[in-house]
Amino acid sequence: MPSEEFLQNLNENQLAAVKATEGYVRVAAGAGSGKTRVLTARYVYIAKALGVAPEHILSVTFTNKAAREMRKRIRAYLPDEDGGWILTFHSACHKILKEEIHLLAYPQNFMVMDEEDQKSVLQRIYTQNGLTLKDFPFRKCLAEIEIYKSKFDYVPFLTDPARPAQAPGLTQAQDKRSMDLVISEYLKQQRAHFWLDFADLIQFTLYLFKTSKKTLQKWQTKFEYIQIDEFQDVSGEQYKLARLLAGKHKNLFIVGDPDQTIYSWRGADVSFFNNFEKFFTNAKTVILDINYRSTPEILAASNSLIAKNPDRTEKTLKAVLPSEEKPHYFHARSKAEESEAIADKIAALQKEGVPATDIAVLYRSNHMSRALETALIKKGVPYVVFGGTAFYQRKEIKDALAYLRLAVFKDDLSFDRVINTPSRGIGRTRLAFLHTYAENNGISLLEALSDLAQTPQFKGTGAADFLLLAKQAETAAAHQDPQDALDFVLQNSGYEEYLRLSGSQDRLDNLAELKSSVTEWEQAESANVSAADYLNSISLLTNADAQDKKDCVKLMTVHTAKGLEFPHVFICCLNEGHFPSRKIRSKAEMEEERRVAYVALTRAQKHLYLSDAEGFEAQTGGVLYTSRFIFDIGAELLKCSGKFSQGHLARSESYIAESERKMGIRAADPPKMLLHKGSRVYHPVFGLGEVTEVSVEEYVVQFENGKTRSIAANTAVLSAI
C-alpha cells in the first residue's frame, strides 16, 4: 500500500485539515462532509509522516460504535496499531483511572455501574427508607444525582480515607422523603463498594489531575496530539479535560458542526466550539462544506431550514451527488392515513428492489412510532425499533452478564440478581439475614455466604454449590477469553438449562445473540482482552450505540439517528407540538429544535419523505397544525401532495405566529403557504381554482367561475385542497 494512499481523493480543505497537525485547530465540518475520513487520515498522517507512535495520539469520539469504526479504518493503513487511544471520553477516563485510581484509595479492579445498576442501588435505598417510585421516579433521581455531581466537589467524600461524615451541599435530612437523603445514601453505597458511575469517570479524572500535579504532567506528556470529534457536544467537564490534557504540547484538533448541536439538555455547550479562537490564541479554522452524502435537492431543503436560525455561523453545504427528485411532502387528513401512506410507500420501494436496510423512519419522540408500527405490521413490512442499549436491558441478558460480573468483581448487585435464578432455596428471609450479616461485618455478600454456608440456616440450600461455582467462575474469567468464560458460567450455573426447561426459546435465542456479540467484540479489539474489559465496555455503551439488525426497516428517534445515513429517509409527525416538541418554551430551545430537524433531513442520501397530518390528537392537547419546519423549507423546494382541509393552513400560520410571539421570536415575514404552480385552492368568495403562476409576493389563480385573480402570498384567504 503506497505511503500516501490515505491522502488520495481528499479535497483541498480536507487535506489542509489533515496536515494541520501543530497548534490549536478547529474544523467546522458540515453534515456529510467527510469528517471521519479527515480524522482517520490525520491520525495516520501523524503516525506515518511525522513518525509519532500511536500511543502518543489521543483520538476521542462520542460513541463506542464511532470509535470501533475509526479503529477499523486506521488499521487498514496501520495494521500493527494497537497502542493508540481511540476511545470515547468515558472510556479514555476509565483507562486512565485503571492506572491511577490507587492514588485515590480505590482498588484498580473497580466496577463501573450502568443505568440498570444505578436503579438497583436506588431500589435498595428506597426499600431501606420506606420510599417508592411515586416518591422519586428513577429517571428524576438519576438526573438529580448527575446535576449534583456537576455542581459539588463530592469526590473527596468518596475517596478520602478519613471518611467525611457528610457529602458537600447535602443537608442532614430529617425527612426520609428528601432528595438530599437519597443522594447521600447513594454516595455512601458507592463509597462502601468502590463503585463508579458514568459521571464519576470524568469527575474522578479531573479531581486526580487537580490534586496530583505529577499525574497530570505524566498524561500531558504522553498525549502529544489530541483530536476530538463532535466537539459541539462537549460538556463543561469534557472541555476542562481536553484543555488540561493539551496543556503541555498544545496540539488540540477539534471537529464539529454547530448546526448539529442537539444535546444541550444533557450538558452540551456549543460555545466551547464557537468561541474556540477566543479561548486559544493563534487557533486556526478550516471549513468543510462539500457534502458527499445527499443530493442537491435534499441539501437545498436542509440549508433553507437551518438558515432560519439567526444565531449561527453562516455555512451552506454544497452537493457533489447528481440531482434527484425534490423531497416529497405528504399532508394527510389523519394520523392513521399518514402512517398508512408511509407503510404503502415503503412496501412499494421494496417491490422496486430497495433493501429494507436502506430505509429509515425518523420521529422526534418514541411514542410517535405506535401508529406507524401498526401500519407496518398490517402491510407485512419487517421493521426494528432502534432503542440504543435495549438489548442489554432484557432480563436474560442482564442475568447472564451478572453471572460473569460476579466472577470478575464479586459485587453485591450481581450476587443479588443471580443467587436464586435458578432457585437455590435462598429466599427473602435468608437473603435479609445474609445482608444484615454482611453489613455488620463489613464484607461482601459472597463472603458472607461463605461464612454461613455450613450453618443450619443455609446447610439445606444450594449455597455450597453456588460458592463452588463462584470459585470456578473466578478462575475461568481470569484465564479464559470472555466468550469462553461466559459459556462456562451459563452452563455450570444451570441458567441455560433453566431457560430450556421454561420453554423460552426467545430468551435462548437472545443468549445466543449475546455470545455472538462477545465474539464480534473480541475480534474488533486488540489481543489479550479480559472478561473485565468486556464487562466494562458493555457498561460504557451509550444510547447512540444501537444494535444493528438485518433485513428490516429501521425506526428511531432523530437523536438516535445522529451520525447515521440512509438512502431513503422518512420523517413523520411534522406537526406543531410533535416536531417541534410541545416542550419548547424559548427562542434558544426552538433554535435547538430546528437543529434537530436539520440533523433529521441530512440523514438522507437519495430520497427524503416528509409528512404530517391534521385532525385532533390528545398528545398535543387539541388540533394538529403543520410544523413550522415545513414552512421554513418552503413549498418551492418540495414535491407536495395530499389535501388540506379548508382553513388548515391559515390556522397553522396563526398558531405558529402566536407561538413565536410568546417566545419573543421576531418573524420578519409570516410563514409562506405551501402552494405551487398547479395547486388546487379554495377561496371563500371566488370558490375553487388552480394556481397558474407563483412569485414571492403573490399567486395568480384561475378560478372555475372564469375569473383570474392575483392573491397576496402572505394572506390567509386561500386554502389548499
XYZ file of C-alpha atoms in Angstrom:
721
model
C 0.000 0.000 0.000
C 1.605 3.319 -1.066
C 2.507 5.512 1.888
C 0.377 8.419 0.668
C -2.712 6.418 -0.340
C -4.607 7.583 2.729
C -4.353 11.177 1.409
C -5.742 10.424 -2.032
C -9.102 11.850 -3.067
C -9.195 14.377 -0.233
C -10.471 17.768 -1.303
C -8.414 20.902 -0.705
C -9.914 21.771 2.670
C -9.875 18.174 3.890
C -6.176 17.934 3.032
C -5.497 21.236 4.790
C -7.208 19.889 7.922
C -5.230 16.636 7.806
C -1.892 18.449 7.541
C -2.742 20.986 10.252
C -1.015 18.957 12.945
C 0.536 21.663 15.128
C -1.223 24.029 17.499
C -4.922 24.613 18.065
C -7.134 23.800 15.071
C -10.918 23.986 14.697
C -12.665 22.218 11.823
C -16.260 23.270 11.116
C -17.489 20.144 9.333
C -20.963 20.193 7.803
C -23.138 17.081 7.631
C -21.762 14.503 5.203
C -18.542 16.436 4.609
C -16.217 13.531 5.399
C -15.101 14.432 8.912
C -14.491 10.798 9.925
C -12.283 10.406 6.869
C -10.366 13.533 7.864
C -9.905 12.347 11.452
C -8.725 8.939 10.234
C -6.336 10.360 7.615
C -4.932 12.866 10.109
C -4.258 10.121 12.656
C -2.430 8.065 10.024
C -0.585 11.175 8.777
C 0.716 11.941 12.275
C 1.831 8.337 12.717
C 3.375 7.893 9.244
C 4.510 11.288 8.012
C 5.547 12.635 11.419
C 6.652 9.280 12.809
C 4.781 9.723 16.104
C 3.998 6.480 17.924
C 0.206 5.868 18.114
C 0.381 5.587 21.906
C 1.014 9.353 21.966
C -2.124 10.180 19.949
C -5.477 10.556 21.716
C -8.481 10.437 19.389
C -11.812 10.995 21.151
C -15.225 10.142 19.683
C -18.679 10.283 21.289
C -19.842 6.694 20.815
C -18.191 3.303 21.099
C -19.516 2.498 17.637
C -17.706 5.510 16.145
C -14.521 4.547 17.994
C -14.683 0.983 16.629
C -15.254 2.283 13.093
C -12.269 4.621 13.355
C -10.012 1.862 14.707
C -11.089 -0.369 11.828
C -10.255 2.307 9.237
C -6.924 3.168 10.842
C -5.813 -0.450 10.992
C -6.257 -0.672 7.223
C -3.240 1.686 6.995
C -1.516 0.819 10.274
C -2.007 -2.967 10.677
C 0.081 -3.119 13.849
C -1.674 -0.203 15.539
C -2.682 -1.480 18.965
C -1.269 1.178 21.256
C -3.364 4.130 20.133
C -6.064 5.721 22.232
C -9.158 5.791 20.004
C -11.903 5.998 22.595
C -14.890 7.888 23.977
C -14.314 10.447 26.750
C -15.653 7.999 29.318
C -13.580 5.080 28.025
C -10.429 7.209 27.990
C -11.039 8.259 31.588
C -11.700 4.643 32.533
C -8.353 3.662 31.038
C -6.530 6.453 32.874
C -8.198 5.552 36.174
C -7.233 1.896 35.769
C -3.637 3.101 36.114
C -4.077 5.896 38.627
C -7.102 5.301 40.834
C -4.969 3.772 43.586
C -3.873 7.364 44.301
C -7.477 7.986 45.397
C -7.532 4.928 47.698
C -9.695 2.957 45.269
C -8.884 -0.577 44.032
C -7.694 -0.961 40.454
C -10.440 -3.506 39.825
C -13.254 -1.012 40.467
C -16.661 -1.598 38.872
C -18.473 0.801 36.546
C -22.237 0.889 37.098
C -24.579 1.168 34.140
C -28.058 2.688 34.452
C -29.681 -0.578 35.495
C -27.117 -0.964 38.284
C -27.858 2.562 39.458
C -31.560 1.735 39.573
C -30.796 -1.356 41.654
C -28.873 0.772 44.145
C -31.744 3.260 44.305
C -34.266 0.471 44.820
C -32.224 -0.777 47.762
C -32.204 2.749 49.238
C -35.964 3.093 48.682
C -36.641 -0.209 50.433
C -34.488 0.709 53.423
C -36.181 4.092 53.809
C -39.791 3.241 53.000
C -39.704 5.107 49.676
C -41.377 4.173 46.391
C -41.125 5.156 42.749
C -44.041 7.520 43.395
C -41.775 9.495 45.721
C -38.797 9.560 43.370
C -39.054 8.095 39.840
C -35.715 6.566 38.835
C -35.243 8.916 35.881
C -35.774 12.025 38.016
C -33.500 10.742 40.763
C -30.666 9.827 38.381
C -30.921 13.268 36.776
C -30.697 14.924 40.212
C -27.633 12.846 41.100
C -25.936 13.867 37.841
C -26.754 17.543 38.449
C -25.406 17.291 42.000
C -22.151 15.759 40.778
C -21.674 18.550 38.235
C -22.090 21.251 40.910
C -20.280 19.981 44.006
C -16.777 18.751 44.771
C -18.022 15.396 46.008
C -15.077 13.198 45.010
C -13.195 13.652 48.330
C -16.261 12.328 50.130
C -15.903 9.080 48.180
C -12.116 8.817 48.206
C -10.805 10.395 51.433
C -9.761 7.609 53.835
C -10.773 9.933 56.703
C -14.348 9.381 55.518
C -16.116 12.766 55.962
C -19.467 12.345 57.686
C -21.486 14.323 55.174
C -21.120 14.977 51.446
C -20.848 18.649 50.431
C -24.028 20.500 49.526
C -26.316 17.981 51.226
C -28.231 18.633 54.423
C -28.649 16.026 57.127
C -32.228 15.324 56.113
C -34.805 14.663 58.812
C -37.479 13.878 56.240
C -36.929 10.452 54.663
C -38.702 11.712 51.553
C -35.850 14.130 50.874
C -33.786 14.053 47.684
C -30.746 15.000 49.801
C -31.191 11.778 51.773
C -31.407 9.657 48.627
C -28.300 11.262 47.090
C -26.414 10.927 50.368
C -27.294 7.235 50.676
C -26.386 6.670 47.011
C -22.931 8.168 47.620
C -22.480 6.038 50.741
C -23.295 2.904 48.723
C -20.716 3.928 46.131
C -18.124 4.596 48.819
C -18.729 1.282 50.569
C -18.349 -0.802 47.407
C -15.941 1.334 45.329
C -18.480 1.712 42.528
C -18.220 4.422 39.865
C -20.979 5.623 37.562
C -20.640 7.449 34.227
C -20.337 10.907 35.789
C -17.617 9.699 38.146
C -15.314 8.587 35.338
C -14.715 12.168 34.232
C -15.066 13.794 37.670
C -12.566 11.380 39.271
C -10.081 12.021 36.453
C -10.419 15.792 36.814
C -10.008 15.537 40.592
C -6.953 13.332 40.149
C -5.342 15.894 37.837
C -6.293 18.702 40.234
C -4.736 17.037 43.276
C -1.711 15.369 41.679
C 0.413 17.656 39.519
C 2.794 14.782 38.836
C -0.037 12.636 37.448
C -1.328 15.465 35.267
C 2.163 16.076 33.863
C 2.521 12.365 33.120
C -0.599 12.308 30.941
C 0.098 15.702 29.388
C 3.495 14.401 28.344
C 2.015 11.186 26.980
C -0.550 12.761 24.659
C 1.415 14.787 22.119
C -1.558 15.075 19.762
C -5.224 15.210 20.760
C -8.154 15.209 18.324
C -11.797 15.339 19.388
C -14.833 14.600 17.236
C -18.314 16.146 17.739
C -16.824 18.984 19.795
C -20.085 20.931 19.573
C -21.497 18.377 22.023
C -18.836 18.573 24.751
C -19.845 19.463 28.303
C -18.004 21.789 30.627
C -16.229 18.851 32.307
C -15.170 17.344 28.978
C -13.872 20.729 27.829
C -11.812 21.075 31.025
C -10.380 17.609 30.469
C -9.411 18.365 26.861
C -7.802 21.667 27.818
C -5.834 20.077 30.666
C -4.507 17.191 28.588
C -3.416 19.554 25.789
C -1.691 21.855 28.279
C 1.903 20.804 27.539
C 2.178 20.115 23.800
C -0.676 22.497 22.891
C -1.787 20.367 19.940
C -5.580 20.238 20.131
C -7.597 19.486 16.991
C -11.397 19.710 17.261
C -14.085 18.815 14.734
C -17.742 19.730 14.971
C -20.816 21.302 13.436
C -22.707 23.942 15.467
C -25.758 23.279 13.274
C -25.904 19.788 14.794
C -25.795 20.801 18.463
C -28.756 18.852 19.839
C -27.655 17.736 23.304
C -27.766 20.911 25.421
C -30.289 19.158 27.700
C -27.515 16.818 28.849
C -24.814 19.436 29.283
C -23.513 20.084 25.764
C -22.335 23.681 25.340
C -21.770 24.824 21.753
C -19.967 27.958 22.969
C -16.820 25.902 23.505
C -16.762 25.280 19.743
C -17.973 28.700 18.623
C -15.539 30.579 20.864
C -12.559 28.290 20.285
C -10.496 31.054 18.677
C -11.163 33.272 21.721
C -10.140 30.564 24.173
C -6.952 29.653 22.289
C -4.790 32.356 20.719
C -3.492 31.723 17.199
C -6.085 28.987 16.638
C -6.824 28.140 13.005
C -10.193 27.282 11.458
C -10.867 25.044 8.458
C -14.366 24.771 6.966
C -15.620 21.558 5.337
C -18.761 22.461 3.382
C -18.694 19.985 0.489
C -21.310 17.330 1.166
C -20.734 13.809 -0.188
C -23.877 12.272 1.293
C -27.019 13.936 -0.044
C -28.482 15.122 -3.332
C -28.613 18.849 -4.207
C -32.368 18.842 -3.636
C -32.076 17.403 -0.118
C -29.324 19.894 0.723
C -31.390 22.788 -0.648
C -34.197 21.880 1.746
C -31.753 21.374 4.646
C -29.948 24.672 4.008
C -33.251 26.546 3.758
C -34.419 25.076 7.070
C -31.301 25.811 9.125
C -30.936 29.303 7.647
C -33.986 30.285 9.720
C -31.820 30.060 12.854
C -30.500 33.613 13.315
C -27.763 32.760 15.842
C -25.409 30.625 13.768
C -22.212 30.781 11.740
C -23.135 31.074 8.077
C -22.322 27.836 6.251
C -24.047 26.457 3.145
C -23.463 22.832 2.194
C -22.596 22.109 -1.433
C -23.527 18.797 -3.064
C -21.373 16.600 -5.290
C -24.026 13.942 -5.958
C -26.211 14.242 -9.090
C -29.725 15.656 -8.917
C -32.696 13.529 -7.917
C -36.308 14.366 -7.076
C -37.186 17.115 -4.653
C -38.013 15.881 -1.156
C -41.599 14.629 -1.029
C -44.019 16.256 1.379
C -47.288 14.448 2.071
C -50.074 16.011 4.100
C -52.560 13.501 5.485
C -56.065 14.077 6.782
C -55.374 11.859 9.851
C -52.527 10.191 11.728
C -53.722 6.805 10.510
C -53.663 7.997 6.891
C -50.137 9.361 7.376
C -48.861 6.050 8.781
C -50.605 4.020 6.088
C -49.116 6.223 3.384
C -45.613 5.687 4.793
C -46.154 1.916 5.001
C -47.513 1.854 1.420
C -44.514 3.790 0.102
C -42.043 1.557 1.933
C -43.775 -1.540 0.560
C -43.610 -0.010 -2.944
C -39.890 0.720 -2.562
C -39.273 -2.865 -1.529
C -41.137 -4.107 -4.610
C -38.829 -1.909 -6.679
C -35.865 -3.759 -5.188
C -34.857 -1.326 -2.446
C -33.412 -3.309 0.509
C -35.228 -2.783 3.796
C -31.915 -1.815 5.433
C -31.718 1.211 3.106
C -34.882 2.679 4.646
C -35.231 4.565 7.936
C -38.210 6.273 9.531
C -37.365 9.062 11.966
C -39.542 10.741 14.566
C -38.972 13.212 17.371
C -40.051 11.012 20.312
C -40.524 7.286 20.869
C -44.275 7.476 21.461
C -44.741 8.540 17.824
C -43.920 5.070 16.499
C -47.146 3.403 17.685
C -49.417 4.187 14.707
C -46.543 3.606 12.306
C -45.771 0.179 13.758
C -49.430 -0.801 13.410
C -49.423 0.207 9.730
C -46.169 -1.630 9.016
C -47.464 -4.800 10.676
C -50.633 -4.664 8.581
C -48.540 -4.308 5.408
C -46.178 -7.097 6.452
C -43.188 -4.766 6.376
C -40.367 -6.029 8.643
C -39.011 -3.367 10.963
C -36.911 -2.893 14.071
C -37.215 -0.090 16.608
C -33.737 1.198 17.364
C -33.531 1.887 21.097
C -29.815 2.013 21.878
C -28.989 -0.366 24.719
C -32.385 -2.052 24.916
C -30.846 -5.442 24.097
C -28.700 -5.287 27.216
C -31.686 -4.401 29.373
C -33.516 -7.660 28.671
C -33.783 -9.847 31.747
C -31.930 -12.842 30.360
C -29.065 -10.661 29.146
C -28.767 -8.885 32.495
C -28.846 -12.264 34.267
C -26.121 -13.748 32.049
C -23.862 -10.722 32.425
C -24.486 -10.671 36.200
C -23.079 -14.204 36.476
C -19.969 -13.110 34.595
C -19.678 -9.902 36.632
C -19.888 -11.822 39.885
C -16.966 -13.951 38.711
C -14.916 -10.832 37.977
C -15.983 -8.233 40.535
C -17.679 -10.326 43.271
C -20.119 -7.438 43.654
C -23.320 -7.453 45.693
C -25.556 -6.233 42.845
C -24.723 -9.251 40.706
C -24.962 -11.584 43.702
C -28.489 -10.357 44.485
C -29.535 -10.795 40.862
C -28.383 -14.403 40.333
C -28.309 -16.091 43.753
C -31.797 -17.516 43.292
C -32.041 -17.685 39.489
C -32.453 -20.589 39.076
C -33.803 -21.290 42.553
C -31.287 -22.413 45.195
C -33.600 -22.292 48.184
C -32.226 -18.945 49.362
C -35.403 -16.897 49.694
C -36.142 -13.442 51.080
C -35.693 -14.336 54.732
C -32.282 -15.927 54.209
C -31.229 -13.078 51.910
C -32.233 -10.488 54.502
C -30.195 -12.365 57.132
C -27.264 -12.501 54.693
C -27.455 -8.749 54.074
C -27.512 -7.975 57.791
C -24.523 -10.252 58.452
C -22.542 -8.690 55.569
C -23.293 -5.135 56.724
C -22.479 -5.865 60.351
C -19.148 -7.412 59.405
C -18.210 -5.053 56.571
C -17.887 -7.805 53.985
C -19.448 -8.681 50.644
C -22.498 -10.910 50.285
C -20.363 -13.614 48.659
C -18.009 -13.587 51.652
C -20.977 -13.642 53.994
C -22.397 -16.701 52.241
C -19.013 -18.398 52.546
C -19.058 -17.764 56.328
C -22.618 -19.014 56.738
C -22.847 -21.851 54.178
C -22.374 -24.602 56.773
C -24.710 -23.116 59.375
C -28.113 -24.760 59.937
C -29.889 -21.866 58.201
C -28.056 -22.427 54.894
C -26.964 -26.061 55.032
C -30.052 -27.403 53.247
C -29.809 -24.904 50.385
C -27.704 -24.672 47.250
C -25.224 -22.341 48.999
C -22.264 -24.740 48.861
C -22.773 -25.460 45.151
C -23.093 -21.732 44.433
C -19.827 -20.993 46.241
C -18.060 -23.712 44.248
C -19.477 -22.235 41.032
C -18.283 -18.742 42.051
C -14.748 -20.043 42.693
C -14.587 -21.943 39.389
C -16.079 -18.988 37.515
C -13.448 -16.673 39.001
C -10.723 -18.954 37.628
C -12.424 -19.163 34.225
C -12.780 -15.379 33.995
C -9.136 -14.876 34.923
C -7.662 -17.400 32.472
C -10.111 -17.729 29.573
C -11.242 -15.274 26.926
C -14.569 -13.521 27.581
C -16.670 -15.769 25.366
C -15.374 -18.991 26.955
C -15.812 -17.505 30.423
C -19.415 -16.585 29.574
C -20.088 -20.077 28.211
C -18.691 -21.567 31.401
C -20.914 -19.603 33.786
C -24.049 -20.103 31.708
C -23.581 -23.868 31.515
C -22.314 -24.530 35.042
C -24.771 -22.199 36.774
C -27.686 -24.087 35.262
C -29.060 -20.853 33.795
C -29.257 -22.081 30.189
C -30.919 -25.319 31.329
C -33.312 -23.228 33.432
C -34.400 -21.316 30.301
C -34.749 -24.528 28.287
C -36.999 -26.075 30.943
C -39.136 -22.941 30.968
C -39.634 -23.351 27.207
C -38.413 -19.835 26.478
C -36.851 -20.144 23.022
C -36.814 -16.376 22.502
C -34.646 -15.945 25.571
C -32.327 -18.729 24.463
C -32.025 -17.022 21.083
C -31.108 -13.795 22.865
C -28.371 -15.591 24.803
C -27.031 -16.971 21.521
C -27.011 -13.418 20.159
C -25.138 -12.248 23.277
C -22.457 -14.892 22.759
C -22.142 -13.864 19.132
C -21.748 -10.230 20.152
C -18.938 -11.178 22.566
C -17.107 -12.907 19.729
C -17.507 -9.852 17.484
C -16.259 -7.599 20.282
C -13.180 -9.765 20.813
C -12.389 -9.673 17.106
C -12.744 -5.880 16.991
C -10.488 -5.304 19.989
C -6.755 -5.827 20.358
C -5.276 -9.051 21.733
C -5.342 -10.181 25.360
C -8.691 -8.690 26.341
C -10.230 -9.930 29.561
C -13.726 -10.589 30.843
C -13.379 -7.422 32.947
C -12.557 -5.397 29.824
C -15.635 -6.789 28.084
C -17.959 -6.093 31.019
C -16.793 -2.502 31.335
C -17.183 -1.989 27.585
C -20.823 -3.051 27.979
C -21.285 -0.616 30.863
C -19.818 2.150 28.717
C -22.307 1.626 25.927
C -24.422 4.736 25.220
C -27.825 5.167 23.653
C -26.127 6.084 20.391
C -24.710 2.561 20.137
C -27.748 0.868 18.619
C -27.805 -2.831 17.859
C -27.749 -3.468 14.128
C -30.237 -5.909 12.631
C -30.542 -7.136 9.078
C -33.367 -7.011 6.535
C -35.515 -4.588 8.489
C -36.707 -1.037 8.078
C -35.215 0.975 10.925
C -37.476 3.079 13.158
C -35.758 5.514 15.505
C -35.755 8.922 17.089
C -33.741 11.670 15.424
C -31.297 11.711 18.337
C -30.639 8.010 17.829
C -30.103 8.595 14.097
C -27.379 11.213 14.588
C -24.225 10.026 12.851
C -26.119 7.564 10.632
C -27.203 7.872 7.000
C -29.661 6.037 4.753
C -30.574 6.158 1.038
C -34.280 6.596 1.863
C -35.397 8.576 4.922
C -38.949 9.236 6.110
C -39.540 11.945 8.720
C -43.039 11.686 10.130
C -45.254 13.575 12.589
C -44.111 17.022 11.417
C -46.773 18.772 13.453
C -46.582 21.589 15.947
C -46.368 20.009 19.378
C -44.747 16.913 17.912
C -41.845 18.281 15.901
C -41.155 20.902 17.197
C -41.919 19.411 20.584
C -44.655 20.882 22.758
C -41.996 21.244 25.499
C -40.250 24.101 23.656
C -40.664 27.355 25.578
C -37.949 29.773 24.414
C -36.165 31.111 21.350
C -32.987 29.199 22.234
C -34.920 25.950 22.647
C -36.663 26.485 19.298
C -33.319 27.025 17.583
C -32.055 23.763 19.017
C -35.255 22.032 17.921
C -34.650 23.347 14.405
C -31.147 21.877 14.577
C -32.715 18.542 15.494
C -34.860 18.805 12.351
C -31.740 19.719 10.330
C -29.992 16.600 11.615
C -33.013 14.551 10.534
C -33.047 15.954 6.983
C -29.312 15.473 6.492
C -29.513 11.739 7.264
C -30.998 11.214 3.771
C -28.762 10.316 0.843
C -31.038 9.944 -2.211
C -34.685 10.350 -1.259
C -36.359 12.238 1.558
C -40.027 11.940 2.552
C -41.675 14.391 4.955
C -45.187 14.003 6.312
C -47.712 15.414 8.741
C -51.411 15.098 9.455
C -54.319 17.201 10.526
C -57.180 16.383 12.852
C -57.265 16.126 16.633
C -54.886 14.337 18.988
C -54.791 14.224 22.769
C -50.966 14.143 22.809
C -50.804 17.749 21.606
C -53.861 18.811 23.559
C -56.055 19.628 20.593
C -55.922 20.383 16.864
C -52.926 19.268 14.809
C -51.123 22.051 12.954
C -48.498 21.706 10.221
C -44.978 22.139 11.595
C -43.207 25.473 11.112
C -40.266 23.459 9.775
C -42.269 22.651 6.637
C -42.870 26.372 6.153
C -39.175 27.049 6.844
C -38.174 24.795 3.965
C -40.666 26.360 1.561
C -43.058 24.827 -0.964
C -40.782 25.648 -3.893
C -38.193 23.149 -2.605
C -40.692 20.333 -2.014
C -42.804 17.997 -4.106
C -46.140 18.370 -2.302
C -49.108 16.020 -2.219
C -52.165 15.409 -0.078
C -55.246 17.505 0.591
C -55.636 20.228 3.208
C -58.996 20.779 4.817
C -60.456 24.243 4.349
C -58.636 26.749 6.565
C -55.973 24.310 7.854
C -53.011 26.324 6.564
C -54.438 29.578 7.846
C -54.970 28.015 11.271
C -51.427 26.627 11.253
C -49.955 30.005 10.310
C -51.929 31.705 13.055
C -50.835 29.144 15.658
C -47.158 29.482 14.693
C -47.333 33.288 14.752
C -48.852 33.248 18.239
C -46.247 30.731 19.416
C -43.430 32.940 18.129
C -44.897 35.979 19.849
C -44.978 34.131 23.170
C -41.330 33.090 22.783
C -40.180 36.536 21.733
C -39.172 35.359 18.268
C -39.384 38.128 15.672
C -40.661 36.696 12.419
C -39.725 39.009 9.546
C -42.483 37.552 7.379
C -45.414 35.234 8.022
C -44.770 31.624 7.006
C -45.237 31.008 3.298
C -48.190 28.958 2.180
C -47.473 25.565 0.704
C -48.717 26.404 -2.798
C -47.030 25.892 -6.128
C -47.987 26.005 -9.781
C -50.842 23.552 -10.291
C -52.046 23.630 -6.663
C -55.795 23.317 -6.253
C -57.156 26.009 -3.905
C -60.349 27.306 -2.346
C -61.286 30.998 -1.944
C -64.285 31.961 0.249
C -65.567 34.390 -2.435
C -64.322 33.052 -5.796
C -64.616 29.345 -4.946
C -62.392 26.615 -6.392
C -59.394 27.381 -8.566
C -55.883 26.453 -9.672
C -52.594 28.324 -9.169
C -51.152 29.224 -12.591
C -48.221 31.442 -11.530
C -46.139 31.710 -8.335
C -43.903 34.544 -7.149
C -42.519 35.659 -3.785
C -45.288 38.253 -3.377
C -48.340 36.630 -4.930
C -50.147 33.728 -6.544
C -52.080 34.048 -9.812
C -55.196 31.861 -9.572
C -57.556 30.798 -12.360
C -60.950 30.152 -10.736
C -63.590 27.763 -12.072
C -66.057 30.663 -12.338
C -63.838 32.091 -15.085
C -62.205 34.829 -13.022
C -58.418 35.255 -12.683
C -57.095 36.997 -9.597
C -53.669 37.849 -8.108
C -53.744 36.836 -4.433
C -51.090 38.065 -1.958
C -48.799 35.206 -0.857
C -48.954 36.178 2.813
C -52.732 36.126 3.023
C -54.734 33.587 4.986
C -57.617 33.675 2.481
C -56.584 30.800 0.206
C -56.738 27.186 1.384
C -55.104 24.296 -0.449
C -57.372 21.344 -1.193
